[in-house]
């Protein structure tokens, strides 16, 4: 690895276009590896971003995107990447990926950061018996047509999708800025119902601005009698896609909007050449895991690690395991659910910017 050349590039560097092209060609890439994510983090929340690049003879061999996330009055911590499941080194070989991580660990203190967190996916398939209580990604391989996808589902699942359609629900794939408002209304109401602070509307405007510039996103809206009752936001990277956010309005859940939402997303992906769909993070064995598994998705363990400012003392990040829930959490969630929507949408983003999960 002595022949590798390393350099840090900021979010505005024209070389990011070349890095994005590299990412789209890598099997282990996610839409989060694209420069658009770092740019959205900086635009919406003010956390500066950079990317560590490894080259050999001028050719890109790997990259490691980083955002410097700070708490109030505190020093920043390097995270790859905040507000998502997957960042970490993306490289042509595992050795180069490790070299990128090693270089970041070496530089973290000199860069003024208090530590480094890398959010990676386990390199090998883990036996499901070893996944109990762990955080996993749920990945689904997609066929080349929506018809083939529908036939791959078990009869019960096909029936649930058709039930949603018979209930008068419709779906639409949209990319324009006007869809952000419909999405945010459903998303923010659902977050209040869950007792969790939402991202700011500005965050989603930034995501739309940076990902739509390269046509790497779309939104699916599910409607009942013209009203948006479900919405999902999908990000693209070559022939791979991920859904960071999906929400439905609880009052309409008996009509099965979530079934139509995920069917509309997957069928659109099939028809546009996407071959892998990432349903996002779940705790193995819990409700969201079971929902995603019924579509045929398989679990892949998340592997998050943290280092101190000296680049030593690696630990397993708590977010990769279920962990013990705070006894105060139900009380906090209950109190949040009782607040007016205008209050949760104003106060929530001020808290959310410091919650990097």
mmCIF file of C-alpha atoms in Angstrom, residues 170-314:
data_model
loop_
_atom_site.group_PDB
_atom_site.id
_atom_site.type_symbol
_atom_site.label_atom_id
_atom_site.label_comp_id
_atom_site.label_asym_id
_atom_site.label_seq_id
_atom_site.Cartn_x
_atom_site.Cartn_y
_atom_site.Cartn_z
ATOM 1 C CA UNK A 170 -53.138 5.267 -5.708
ATOM 2 C CA UNK A 171 -49.395 5.832 -6.014
ATOM 3 C CA UNK A 172 -47.276 8.285 -7.956
ATOM 4 C CA UNK A 173 -43.536 8.522 -8.580
ATOM 5 C CA UNK A 174 -42.442 12.159 -8.475
ATOM 6 C CA UNK A 175 -39.137 14.046 -8.553
ATOM 7 C CA UNK A 176 -40.122 17.725 -8.514
ATOM 8 C CA UNK A 177 -39.631 20.090 -5.593
ATOM 9 C CA UNK A 178 -43.396 20.329 -5.044
ATOM 10 C CA UNK A 179 -43.410 16.718 -3.788
ATOM 11 C CA UNK A 180 -41.176 17.648 -0.854
ATOM 12 C CA UNK A 181 -44.043 19.471 0.865
ATOM 13 C CA UNK A 182 -46.401 16.479 0.566
ATOM 14 C CA UNK A 183 -43.674 14.152 1.783
ATOM 15 C CA UNK A 184 -42.804 16.360 4.745
ATOM 16 C CA UNK A 185 -46.393 16.646 5.908
ATOM 17 C CA UNK A 186 -46.747 12.856 6.117
ATOM 18 C CA UNK A 187 -43.242 12.361 7.528
ATOM 19 C CA UNK A 188 -43.488 15.011 10.269
ATOM 20 C CA UNK A 189 -46.911 13.822 11.428
ATOM 21 C CA UNK A 190 -45.643 10.251 11.612
ATOM 22 C CA UNK A 191 -42.556 11.290 13.574
ATOM 23 C CA UNK A 192 -44.746 13.072 16.128
ATOM 24 C CA UNK A 193 -46.875 9.914 16.423
ATOM 25 C CA UNK A 194 -43.696 7.919 17.097
ATOM 26 C CA UNK A 195 -42.556 10.448 19.699
ATOM 27 C CA UNK A 196 -39.381 11.280 17.790
ATOM 28 C CA UNK A 197 -37.983 14.671 16.674
ATOM 29 C CA UNK A 198 -38.092 15.129 12.891
ATOM 30 C CA UNK A 199 -35.454 16.462 10.541
ATOM 31 C CA UNK A 200 -35.986 20.022 9.394
ATOM 32 C CA UNK A 201 -37.843 20.832 6.196
ATOM 33 C CA UNK A 202 -34.574 22.477 5.149
ATOM 34 C CA UNK A 203 -32.832 19.100 5.386
ATOM 35 C CA UNK A 204 -35.180 17.591 2.838
ATOM 36 C CA UNK A 205 -34.937 20.643 0.606
ATOM 37 C CA UNK A 206 -31.150 20.161 0.673
ATOM 38 C CA UNK A 207 -31.436 16.434 -0.068
ATOM 39 C CA UNK A 208 -33.718 17.230 -2.994
ATOM 40 C CA UNK A 209 -31.449 19.963 -4.326
ATOM 41 C CA UNK A 210 -28.251 17.930 -4.260
ATOM 42 C CA UNK A 211 -29.571 14.517 -5.328
ATOM 43 C CA UNK A 212 -31.991 15.728 -7.995
ATOM 44 C CA UNK A 213 -29.150 17.616 -9.694
ATOM 45 C CA UNK A 214 -27.838 14.231 -10.879
ATOM 46 C CA UNK A 215 -31.261 12.523 -11.020
ATOM 47 C CA UNK A 216 -30.324 10.258 -8.108
ATOM 48 C CA UNK A 217 -33.626 10.416 -6.199
ATOM 49 C CA UNK A 218 -37.371 10.085 -6.420
ATOM 50 C CA UNK A 219 -40.327 10.268 -4.058
ATOM 51 C CA UNK A 220 -43.365 7.988 -4.066
ATOM 52 C CA UNK A 221 -46.614 9.480 -2.784
ATOM 53 C CA UNK A 222 -49.573 7.242 -1.878
ATOM 54 C CA UNK A 223 -52.933 9.028 -1.920
ATOM 55 C CA UNK A 224 -56.486 8.375 -0.823
ATOM 56 C CA UNK A 225 -59.070 10.543 -2.544
ATOM 57 C CA UNK A 226 -56.316 12.977 -3.462
ATOM 58 C CA UNK A 227 -54.828 13.260 0.037
ATOM 59 C CA UNK A 228 -51.245 12.134 0.642
ATOM 60 C CA UNK A 229 -51.405 9.333 3.232
ATOM 61 C CA UNK A 230 -48.038 7.675 2.626
ATOM 62 C CA UNK A 231 -44.663 8.765 1.278
ATOM 63 C CA UNK A 232 -41.226 7.281 0.726
ATOM 64 C CA UNK A 233 -37.968 8.901 -0.374
ATOM 65 C CA UNK A 234 -35.534 6.819 -2.449
ATOM 66 C CA UNK A 235 -31.891 7.623 -3.248
ATOM 67 C CA UNK A 236 -30.012 6.030 -6.147
ATOM 68 C CA UNK A 237 -26.395 5.078 -6.829
ATOM 69 C CA UNK A 238 -25.905 3.274 -10.142
ATOM 70 C CA UNK A 239 -27.922 0.057 -10.017
ATOM 71 C CA UNK A 240 -28.492 0.299 -6.240
ATOM 72 C CA UNK A 241 -31.161 2.133 -4.259
ATOM 73 C CA UNK A 242 -31.872 2.863 -0.606
ATOM 74 C CA UNK A 243 -34.937 4.219 1.202
ATOM 75 C CA UNK A 244 -33.898 6.437 4.140
ATOM 76 C CA UNK A 245 -37.438 7.603 5.010
ATOM 77 C CA UNK A 246 -40.902 6.091 4.645
ATOM 78 C CA UNK A 247 -44.030 7.147 6.526
ATOM 79 C CA UNK A 248 -47.786 6.657 6.512
ATOM 80 C CA UNK A 249 -50.603 8.399 8.365
ATOM 81 C CA UNK A 250 -51.820 6.096 11.129
ATOM 82 C CA UNK A 251 -55.516 6.855 10.530
ATOM 83 C CA UNK A 252 -55.221 5.335 7.061
ATOM 84 C CA UNK A 253 -53.121 2.277 7.969
ATOM 85 C CA UNK A 254 -56.165 -0.068 7.805
ATOM 86 C CA UNK A 255 -56.173 0.666 4.047
ATOM 87 C CA UNK A 256 -52.589 -0.735 3.798
ATOM 88 C CA UNK A 257 -50.815 2.318 2.313
ATOM 89 C CA UNK A 258 -47.437 0.915 3.349
ATOM 90 C CA UNK A 259 -47.981 -2.149 1.146
ATOM 91 C CA UNK A 260 -48.746 -0.046 -1.910
ATOM 92 C CA UNK A 261 -45.883 2.313 -1.091
ATOM 93 C CA UNK A 262 -43.235 -0.398 -1.042
ATOM 94 C CA UNK A 263 -44.692 -2.158 -4.071
ATOM 95 C CA UNK A 264 -44.681 1.086 -6.069
ATOM 96 C CA UNK A 265 -41.083 1.750 -5.097
ATOM 97 C CA UNK A 266 -39.798 -1.722 -5.927
ATOM 98 C CA UNK A 267 -41.710 -2.050 -9.193
ATOM 99 C CA UNK A 268 -40.410 1.335 -10.376
ATOM 100 C CA UNK A 269 -36.854 0.332 -9.491
ATOM 101 C CA UNK A 270 -37.168 -2.906 -11.473
ATOM 102 C CA UNK A 271 -38.344 -1.075 -14.565
ATOM 103 C CA UNK A 272 -35.528 1.491 -14.367
ATOM 104 C CA UNK A 273 -32.658 -1.005 -14.113
ATOM 105 C CA UNK A 274 -31.961 -0.983 -10.379
ATOM 106 C CA UNK A 275 -30.912 -4.419 -9.138
ATOM 107 C CA UNK A 276 -30.463 -3.985 -5.383
ATOM 108 C CA UNK A 277 -32.853 -2.330 -2.940
ATOM 109 C CA UNK A 278 -31.736 -1.469 0.588
ATOM 110 C CA UNK A 279 -34.727 -1.288 2.944
ATOM 111 C CA UNK A 280 -32.561 0.345 5.606
ATOM 112 C CA UNK A 281 -31.714 -0.378 9.226
ATOM 113 C CA UNK A 282 -33.704 -2.672 11.517
ATOM 114 C CA UNK A 283 -33.111 -4.605 14.701
ATOM 115 C CA UNK A 284 -33.000 -8.296 13.874
ATOM 116 C CA UNK A 285 -36.247 -10.054 14.757
ATOM 117 C CA UNK A 286 -38.276 -6.943 15.572
ATOM 118 C CA UNK A 287 -41.343 -5.561 13.788
ATOM 119 C CA UNK A 288 -39.684 -3.498 11.051
ATOM 120 C CA UNK A 289 -37.317 -6.397 10.358
ATOM 121 C CA UNK A 290 -40.255 -8.762 9.836
ATOM 122 C CA UNK A 291 -42.020 -6.273 7.569
ATOM 123 C CA UNK A 292 -38.964 -5.989 5.319
ATOM 124 C CA UNK A 293 -38.241 -9.714 5.387
ATOM 125 C CA UNK A 294 -41.678 -10.541 3.986
ATOM 126 C CA UNK A 295 -40.668 -8.836 0.720
ATOM 127 C CA UNK A 296 -37.739 -11.235 0.397
ATOM 128 C CA UNK A 297 -35.030 -8.985 1.838
ATOM 129 C CA UNK A 298 -32.094 -10.660 3.601
ATOM 130 C CA UNK A 299 -30.217 -9.262 6.625
ATOM 131 C CA UNK A 300 -26.644 -7.995 6.424
ATOM 132 C CA UNK A 301 -25.066 -7.023 9.741
ATOM 133 C CA UNK A 302 -23.986 -3.448 10.307
ATOM 134 C CA UNK A 303 -20.454 -2.943 11.598
ATOM 135 C CA UNK A 304 -19.995 0.476 13.204
ATOM 136 C CA UNK A 305 -16.783 1.308 15.063
ATOM 137 C CA UNK A 306 -15.380 4.329 16.896
ATOM 138 C CA UNK A 307 -11.852 5.519 17.687
ATOM 139 C CA UNK A 308 -10.547 8.255 19.953
ATOM 140 C CA UNK A 309 -8.583 11.331 18.873
ATOM 141 C CA UNK A 310 -5.361 9.317 18.805
ATOM 142 C CA UNK A 311 -6.930 6.833 16.412
ATOM 143 C CA UNK A 312 -6.741 4.011 18.937
ATOM 144 C CA UNK A 313 -9.099 2.232 21.335
ATOM 145 C CA UNK A 314 -11.567 0.862 18.787
#
